[in-house]
Short mmCIF file of C-alpha atoms in Angstrom, two decimals:
data_model
loop_
_atom_site.label_atom_id
_atom_site.label_comp_id
_atom_site.label_asym_id
_atom_site.label_seq_id
_atom_site.Cartn_x
_atom_site.Cartn_y
_atom_site.Cartn_z
CA ILE D 1 65.61 49.30 -2.87
CA HIS D 2 65.77 48.46 0.89
CA GLY D 3 61.88 49.84 1.17
CA LYS D 4 62.38 53.14 -0.49
CA ILE D 5 61.98 54.52 -4.31
CA ARG D 6 65.17 55.46 -6.17
CA GLU D 7 64.74 57.20 -9.51
CA ASN D 8 67.64 56.58 -11.90
CA PRO D 9 68.65 60.19 -13.96
CA PRO D 10 67.20 60.47 -17.50
CA LYS D 11 69.28 58.93 -20.20
CA PHE D 12 70.70 61.54 -22.43
CA ILE D 13 69.79 60.41 -25.84
CA GLU D 14 73.09 61.38 -28.37
CA ASP D 15 71.23 60.38 -31.88
CA LEU D 16 67.86 61.55 -31.51
CA ASP D 17 66.98 59.52 -34.51
CA GLU D 18 66.93 56.77 -32.29
CA ILE D 19 63.73 58.05 -31.07
CA PRO D 20 60.47 56.68 -32.56
CA PHE D 21 57.77 58.80 -34.24
CA PRO D 22 55.25 59.88 -31.65
CA ALA D 23 52.61 57.86 -30.66
CA ARG D 24 49.86 59.81 -32.55
CA HIS D 25 48.02 56.56 -33.42
CA LEU D 26 46.97 56.91 -29.46
CA LEU D 27 45.23 59.91 -30.11
CA SER D 28 41.83 60.71 -31.49
CA MET D 29 43.12 63.05 -34.07
CA GLU D 30 39.14 63.88 -35.13
CA LEU D 31 39.07 65.82 -31.56
CA TYR D 32 41.62 68.32 -32.84
CA ASP D 33 40.79 71.16 -35.08
CA ARG D 34 44.74 70.78 -36.37
CA LYS D 35 44.86 74.67 -37.59
CA ILE D 36 47.86 76.49 -37.26
CA GLU D 37 47.57 80.38 -37.56
CA TYR D 38 50.73 80.59 -39.17
CA LEU D 39 50.10 78.16 -42.31
CA ASP D 40 46.83 78.59 -44.84
CA VAL D 41 46.37 75.28 -44.85
CA GLU D 42 44.57 72.58 -42.65
CA PRO D 43 44.73 69.99 -41.46
CA ALA D 44 48.49 70.91 -39.94
CA ASP D 45 50.28 69.49 -37.22
CA VAL D 46 53.26 70.18 -35.08
CA MET D 47 56.87 68.40 -35.24
CA ASN D 48 59.68 68.74 -32.50
CA VAL D 49 62.95 68.46 -34.54
CA VAL D 50 65.57 70.24 -32.25
CA ARG D 51 66.41 69.53 -28.34
CA GLY D 52 68.83 72.39 -26.74
CA CYS D 53 70.40 75.49 -28.07
CA PRO D 54 74.06 76.40 -28.25
CA PHE D 55 73.39 80.18 -27.30
CA ASP D 56 72.94 81.21 -23.62
CA CYS D 57 70.42 83.77 -23.21
CA ASN D 58 69.87 84.85 -19.71
CA PHE D 59 66.18 84.56 -19.42
CA CYS D 60 65.89 80.84 -21.05
CA GLU D 61 65.76 77.35 -18.86
CA THR D 62 66.48 75.40 -22.08
CA LYS D 63 69.89 74.36 -20.90
CA LYS D 64 68.49 72.99 -17.76
CA ILE D 65 65.96 70.90 -19.27
CA TRP D 66 68.23 69.76 -22.73
CA GLY D 67 71.94 70.12 -21.42
CA TYR D 68 74.69 71.94 -22.67
CA THR D 69 74.47 70.88 -26.17
CA CYS D 70 72.54 71.17 -28.93
CA ARG D 71 70.95 68.09 -31.07
CA THR D 72 68.82 67.64 -34.03
CA PHE D 73 66.84 65.26 -35.98
CA SER D 74 68.46 64.02 -39.14
CA PRO D 75 66.65 65.92 -42.29
CA HIS D 76 66.04 62.50 -43.49
CA ARG D 77 64.29 61.61 -40.03
CA ILE D 78 62.41 64.68 -40.37
CA VAL D 79 61.24 63.91 -44.10
CA GLU D 80 60.17 60.60 -42.97
CA GLU D 81 57.94 62.03 -40.29
CA ILE D 82 56.30 64.27 -42.64
CA LYS D 83 55.71 61.31 -45.00
CA HIS D 84 54.12 59.64 -42.23
CA LEU D 85 52.02 62.51 -41.17
CA ILE D 86 50.91 62.78 -44.55
CA ASP D 87 50.17 59.27 -45.55
CA ASN D 88 48.49 58.54 -42.18
CA TYR D 89 46.88 61.77 -41.38
CA GLY D 90 46.53 63.73 -44.11
CA SER D 91 48.79 66.46 -43.19
CA LYS D 92 48.86 69.58 -45.29
CA GLY D 93 51.33 71.69 -43.24
CA VAL D 94 53.76 71.45 -40.11
CA TYR D 95 54.98 73.79 -38.02
CA PHE D 96 58.60 72.61 -36.42
CA ILE D 97 58.67 73.64 -32.71
CA GLY D 98 62.20 74.25 -31.43
CA ASP D 99 64.39 76.71 -30.39
CA ASN D 100 66.44 77.12 -33.67
CA PHE D 101 65.41 75.41 -36.75
CA THR D 102 68.53 76.76 -38.91
CA VAL D 103 70.96 76.45 -36.45
CA TYR D 104 72.73 74.08 -38.50
CA LYS D 105 72.94 75.57 -42.04
CA LYS D 106 73.92 72.77 -44.11
CA ARG D 107 71.44 70.60 -42.20
CA THR D 108 68.52 72.70 -43.24
CA LEU D 109 69.63 73.06 -46.64
CA LYS D 110 69.65 69.12 -46.96
CA PHE D 111 66.27 69.05 -45.30
CA CYS D 112 65.18 71.53 -48.20
CA GLU D 113 66.97 69.57 -50.72
CA LEU D 114 64.90 66.24 -49.87
CA LEU D 115 61.56 67.84 -49.53
CA LYS D 116 62.10 69.16 -53.08
CA LYS D 117 63.63 66.12 -54.42
CA ASN D 118 61.19 63.80 -52.85
CA LYS D 119 58.46 66.20 -54.43
CA ILE D 120 56.51 66.65 -50.57
CA HIS D 121 54.44 69.43 -51.43
CA ILE D 122 53.40 70.86 -47.65
CA GLU D 123 53.43 74.17 -46.09
CA TRP D 124 55.70 74.53 -43.00
CA ALA D 125 56.56 77.41 -40.41
CA CYS D 126 59.50 77.24 -37.82
CA ASP D 127 60.91 79.29 -34.91
CA THR D 128 64.79 80.58 -35.14
CA ARG D 129 67.18 83.38 -34.65
CA VAL D 130 67.49 86.67 -36.79
CA ASP D 131 71.45 86.12 -37.05
CA LEU D 132 70.70 82.36 -38.12
CA VAL D 133 69.39 83.54 -41.59
CA SER D 134 70.95 84.59 -44.82
CA ARG D 135 69.43 85.34 -48.23
CA GLU D 136 70.44 82.01 -49.59
CA LEU D 137 69.02 79.95 -46.78
CA LEU D 138 65.75 81.75 -46.83
CA TYR D 139 65.30 81.41 -50.64
CA GLU D 140 65.67 77.90 -50.52
CA MET D 141 63.17 77.57 -47.66
CA LYS D 142 60.70 79.12 -49.55
CA GLU D 143 61.41 77.06 -52.61
CA ALA D 144 60.54 74.12 -50.21
CA GLY D 145 57.48 75.24 -49.08
CA CYS D 146 58.53 77.30 -45.92
CA LYS D 147 55.35 79.78 -45.24
CA THR D 148 56.59 81.77 -42.03
CA ILE D 149 59.25 82.05 -39.76
CA TRP D 150 58.90 83.11 -35.97
CA PHE D 151 61.99 85.45 -34.54
CA GLY D 152 62.23 85.51 -30.66
CA ILE D 153 63.70 89.28 -30.81
CA GLU D 154 62.60 89.89 -27.33
CA SER D 155 63.83 93.79 -27.24
CA GLY D 156 64.38 96.73 -29.50
CA SER D 157 66.76 98.15 -26.53
CA PRO D 158 70.94 97.35 -27.10
CA ASN D 159 71.32 97.49 -23.69
CA ILE D 160 68.47 95.16 -22.59
CA LEU D 161 69.70 92.53 -25.57
CA LYS D 162 73.46 92.87 -24.13
CA ASP D 163 71.84 92.46 -20.57
CA ILE D 164 69.98 89.47 -21.51
CA ASN D 165 73.16 88.17 -23.43
CA ARG D 166 70.91 87.68 -26.41
CA GLY D 167 73.63 87.66 -28.92
CA PHE D 168 72.53 89.92 -31.81
CA THR D 169 71.71 93.45 -32.46
CA VAL D 170 68.87 95.34 -33.63
CA GLU D 171 70.31 95.80 -37.11
CA GLN D 172 70.61 92.23 -37.40
CA ALA D 173 66.66 92.03 -36.35
CA ILE D 174 65.96 94.61 -38.94
CA ASN D 175 67.94 92.78 -41.92
CA ALA D 176 66.25 89.30 -41.09
CA VAL D 177 62.79 90.73 -41.53
CA LYS D 178 63.64 92.17 -44.74
CA LEU D 179 65.62 89.35 -45.98
CA CYS D 180 62.31 87.45 -45.24
CA LYS D 181 59.91 89.92 -46.87
CA LYS D 182 61.87 90.16 -50.15
CA VAL D 183 62.08 85.89 -50.42
CA GLY D 184 58.10 86.20 -49.58
CA ILE D 185 58.33 84.47 -46.02
CA ARG D 186 55.91 85.56 -43.62
CA THR D 187 57.09 86.74 -40.35
CA ALA D 188 56.17 86.53 -36.70
CA CYS D 189 58.11 88.45 -33.97
CA SER D 190 58.21 88.39 -30.04
CA PHE D 191 59.08 90.72 -27.54
CA MET D 192 59.04 90.99 -23.97
CA ILE D 193 58.60 93.66 -21.25
CA GLY D 194 59.45 93.63 -17.82
CA MET D 195 62.66 92.45 -17.42
CA PRO D 196 65.32 93.33 -14.63
CA GLY D 197 66.72 96.85 -15.37
CA GLU D 198 64.32 97.91 -17.91
CA THR D 199 62.92 101.37 -18.00
CA ILE D 200 60.19 102.54 -20.04
CA ASP D 201 62.60 104.01 -22.82
CA ASP D 202 63.69 100.47 -23.11
CA MET D 203 60.08 99.13 -23.46
CA MET D 204 59.40 102.10 -25.91
CA ALA D 205 62.48 101.18 -28.03
CA SER D 206 60.80 97.62 -28.04
CA PHE D 207 57.37 99.23 -29.25
CA LYS D 208 59.17 101.18 -32.34
CA LEU D 209 60.97 98.55 -33.48
CA ALA D 210 57.89 96.32 -33.68
CA LYS D 211 55.98 98.84 -35.49
CA LYS D 212 59.41 99.67 -37.77
CA LEU D 213 59.35 95.70 -38.73
CA ASP D 214 56.32 95.57 -39.38
CA PRO D 215 55.84 91.69 -39.33
CA ASP D 216 52.88 89.46 -40.22
CA TRP D 217 52.09 88.68 -36.71
CA CYS D 218 53.76 90.34 -33.57
CA GLN D 219 53.38 90.04 -29.69
CA PHE D 220 54.50 91.32 -26.55
CA ASN D 221 54.82 89.30 -23.43
CA ILE D 222 55.30 89.92 -20.08
CA TYR D 223 58.28 88.39 -18.55
CA VAL D 224 58.25 85.69 -16.51
CA ALA D 225 60.76 83.94 -14.47
CA CYS D 226 61.45 80.56 -15.29
CA PRO D 227 63.60 77.97 -12.84
CA GLY D 228 66.83 77.10 -14.29
CA SER D 229 67.44 80.65 -16.15
CA LYS D 230 70.25 82.82 -14.86
CA MET D 231 67.53 85.82 -14.65
CA TYR D 232 65.39 83.56 -12.27
CA GLU D 233 68.21 83.29 -9.45
CA GLU D 234 68.68 87.50 -10.19
CA VAL D 235 64.67 88.18 -9.80
CA LEU D 236 65.00 85.93 -6.58
CA GLN D 237 67.88 87.56 -5.08
CA LYS D 238 66.48 91.13 -5.76
CA GLY D 239 62.77 90.43 -4.82
CA LEU D 240 61.73 91.47 -8.38
CA TYR D 241 58.27 89.62 -7.94
CA ASP D 242 54.90 90.82 -7.13
CA ARG D 243 53.93 86.76 -6.24
CA ARG D 244 55.08 83.61 -6.73
CA ASP D 245 53.74 79.90 -7.59
CA ASP D 246 55.12 76.48 -7.21
CA PHE D 247 57.20 77.13 -10.44
CA LEU D 248 56.95 80.87 -11.64
CA LEU D 249 57.75 84.31 -10.69
CA TYR D 250 55.36 86.92 -11.82
CA VAL D 251 57.97 89.66 -12.01
CA LYS D 252 57.99 93.56 -11.30
CA THR D 253 61.02 95.87 -12.37
CA GLU D 254 62.66 98.71 -10.12
CA ASN D 255 60.19 100.89 -11.74
CA PHE D 256 57.04 99.10 -12.22
CA ASN D 257 54.60 96.38 -10.71
CA TYR D 258 53.03 93.66 -12.38
CA GLU D 259 50.15 95.35 -13.04
CA SER D 260 51.34 98.54 -14.39
CA LEU D 261 53.09 95.92 -16.91
CA LEU D 262 50.03 94.60 -17.83
CA LYS D 263 48.33 98.11 -18.66
CA ILE D 264 51.67 98.37 -20.56
CA HIS D 265 51.30 95.51 -22.52
CA LYS D 266 47.64 96.34 -23.67
CA MET D 267 49.05 99.45 -24.76
CA PHE D 268 51.48 97.87 -26.86
CA MET D 269 49.20 94.93 -28.40
CA ASP D 270 46.70 97.80 -28.87
CA GLY D 271 49.03 100.10 -30.91
CA LEU D 272 50.07 97.20 -33.07
CA GLY D 273 46.74 95.59 -34.01
CA ARG D 274 45.30 98.98 -35.30
CA THR D 275 47.96 99.71 -38.10
CA PRO D 276 46.29 99.58 -41.66
CA LYS D 277 48.52 97.08 -43.16
CA ARG D 278 48.29 94.56 -40.13
CA LEU D 279 44.52 95.03 -40.60
CA LEU D 280 44.63 94.38 -44.52
CA ARG D 281 47.18 91.31 -43.96
CA ALA D 282 44.71 89.81 -41.27
CA LEU D 283 41.62 90.20 -43.53
CA MET D 284 43.44 88.63 -46.77
CA ARG D 285 44.51 85.63 -44.29
CA LYS D 286 40.77 85.20 -43.44
CA LEU D 287 39.16 85.42 -47.11
CA LEU D 288 42.14 83.00 -48.50
CA LYS D 289 40.84 80.22 -45.49
CA THR D 290 37.49 80.87 -46.32
CA LEU D 291 37.04 80.90 -50.25
CA LYS D 292 37.10 77.69 -51.53
CA PRO D 293 37.59 76.76 -55.65
CA VAL D 294 34.57 76.53 -57.42
CA LYS D 295 33.99 73.08 -59.16
CA PRO D 296 33.42 73.22 -62.69
#
């Protein structure tokens, strides 16, 4: 307009079901290995089924991206896309990416019901919070093909959980993982180190919790401040970063620089990987993927 390019703000999509399936036909699918670590079958694909989050964690930039609402595709829409993946791409597994797959319990139960009603036999994994699962829900998810749930626990320190406004307790994390094990759903858990105000005692609390939970997969990440999050502004104001690029701040804490955090991260990951149970489970997963039924 008048020699200038003007950009309209993005249109807010209230009903996600209006969005067509991703244009996977434009990709050369044979170029991708289509393997997902948390599933035992292949080929496997990913689906995004939720935009936004009703929670307000200080480290997260989700609200900046998706707004202050949480929208999901309907259970029927999700099932239709799964059918599309099976019929057109031979999919045998799906990883549902998104902050909280089980944020709406009734919708999750309806999704599980539709999978069973339509006799869709597919393995799937999802991400959610430890305070958004129950024995009843997990049982139905297991019956509908859920293989693995990823929990972002972030810290084993009650003080840090409060500081980052995580909204759940250590006890809830322990209970969620315990329930998953009882119904037969595998678990993956992630933690962060290097958050503002975090001490070595806080970090050790996270490591001890990870050992206690003994999930099938576990990882520690060094906290990186993302624009749009409340903690990003705190890190900027306090100068709690070693270096920055155009997007991210590579943090330090009041007690540790980034190089120290790298060493702690390696120590924690090495310590987790050496437990006999974890090594045995990893070996069994590899064997199950390698072994093929003998033809009569």
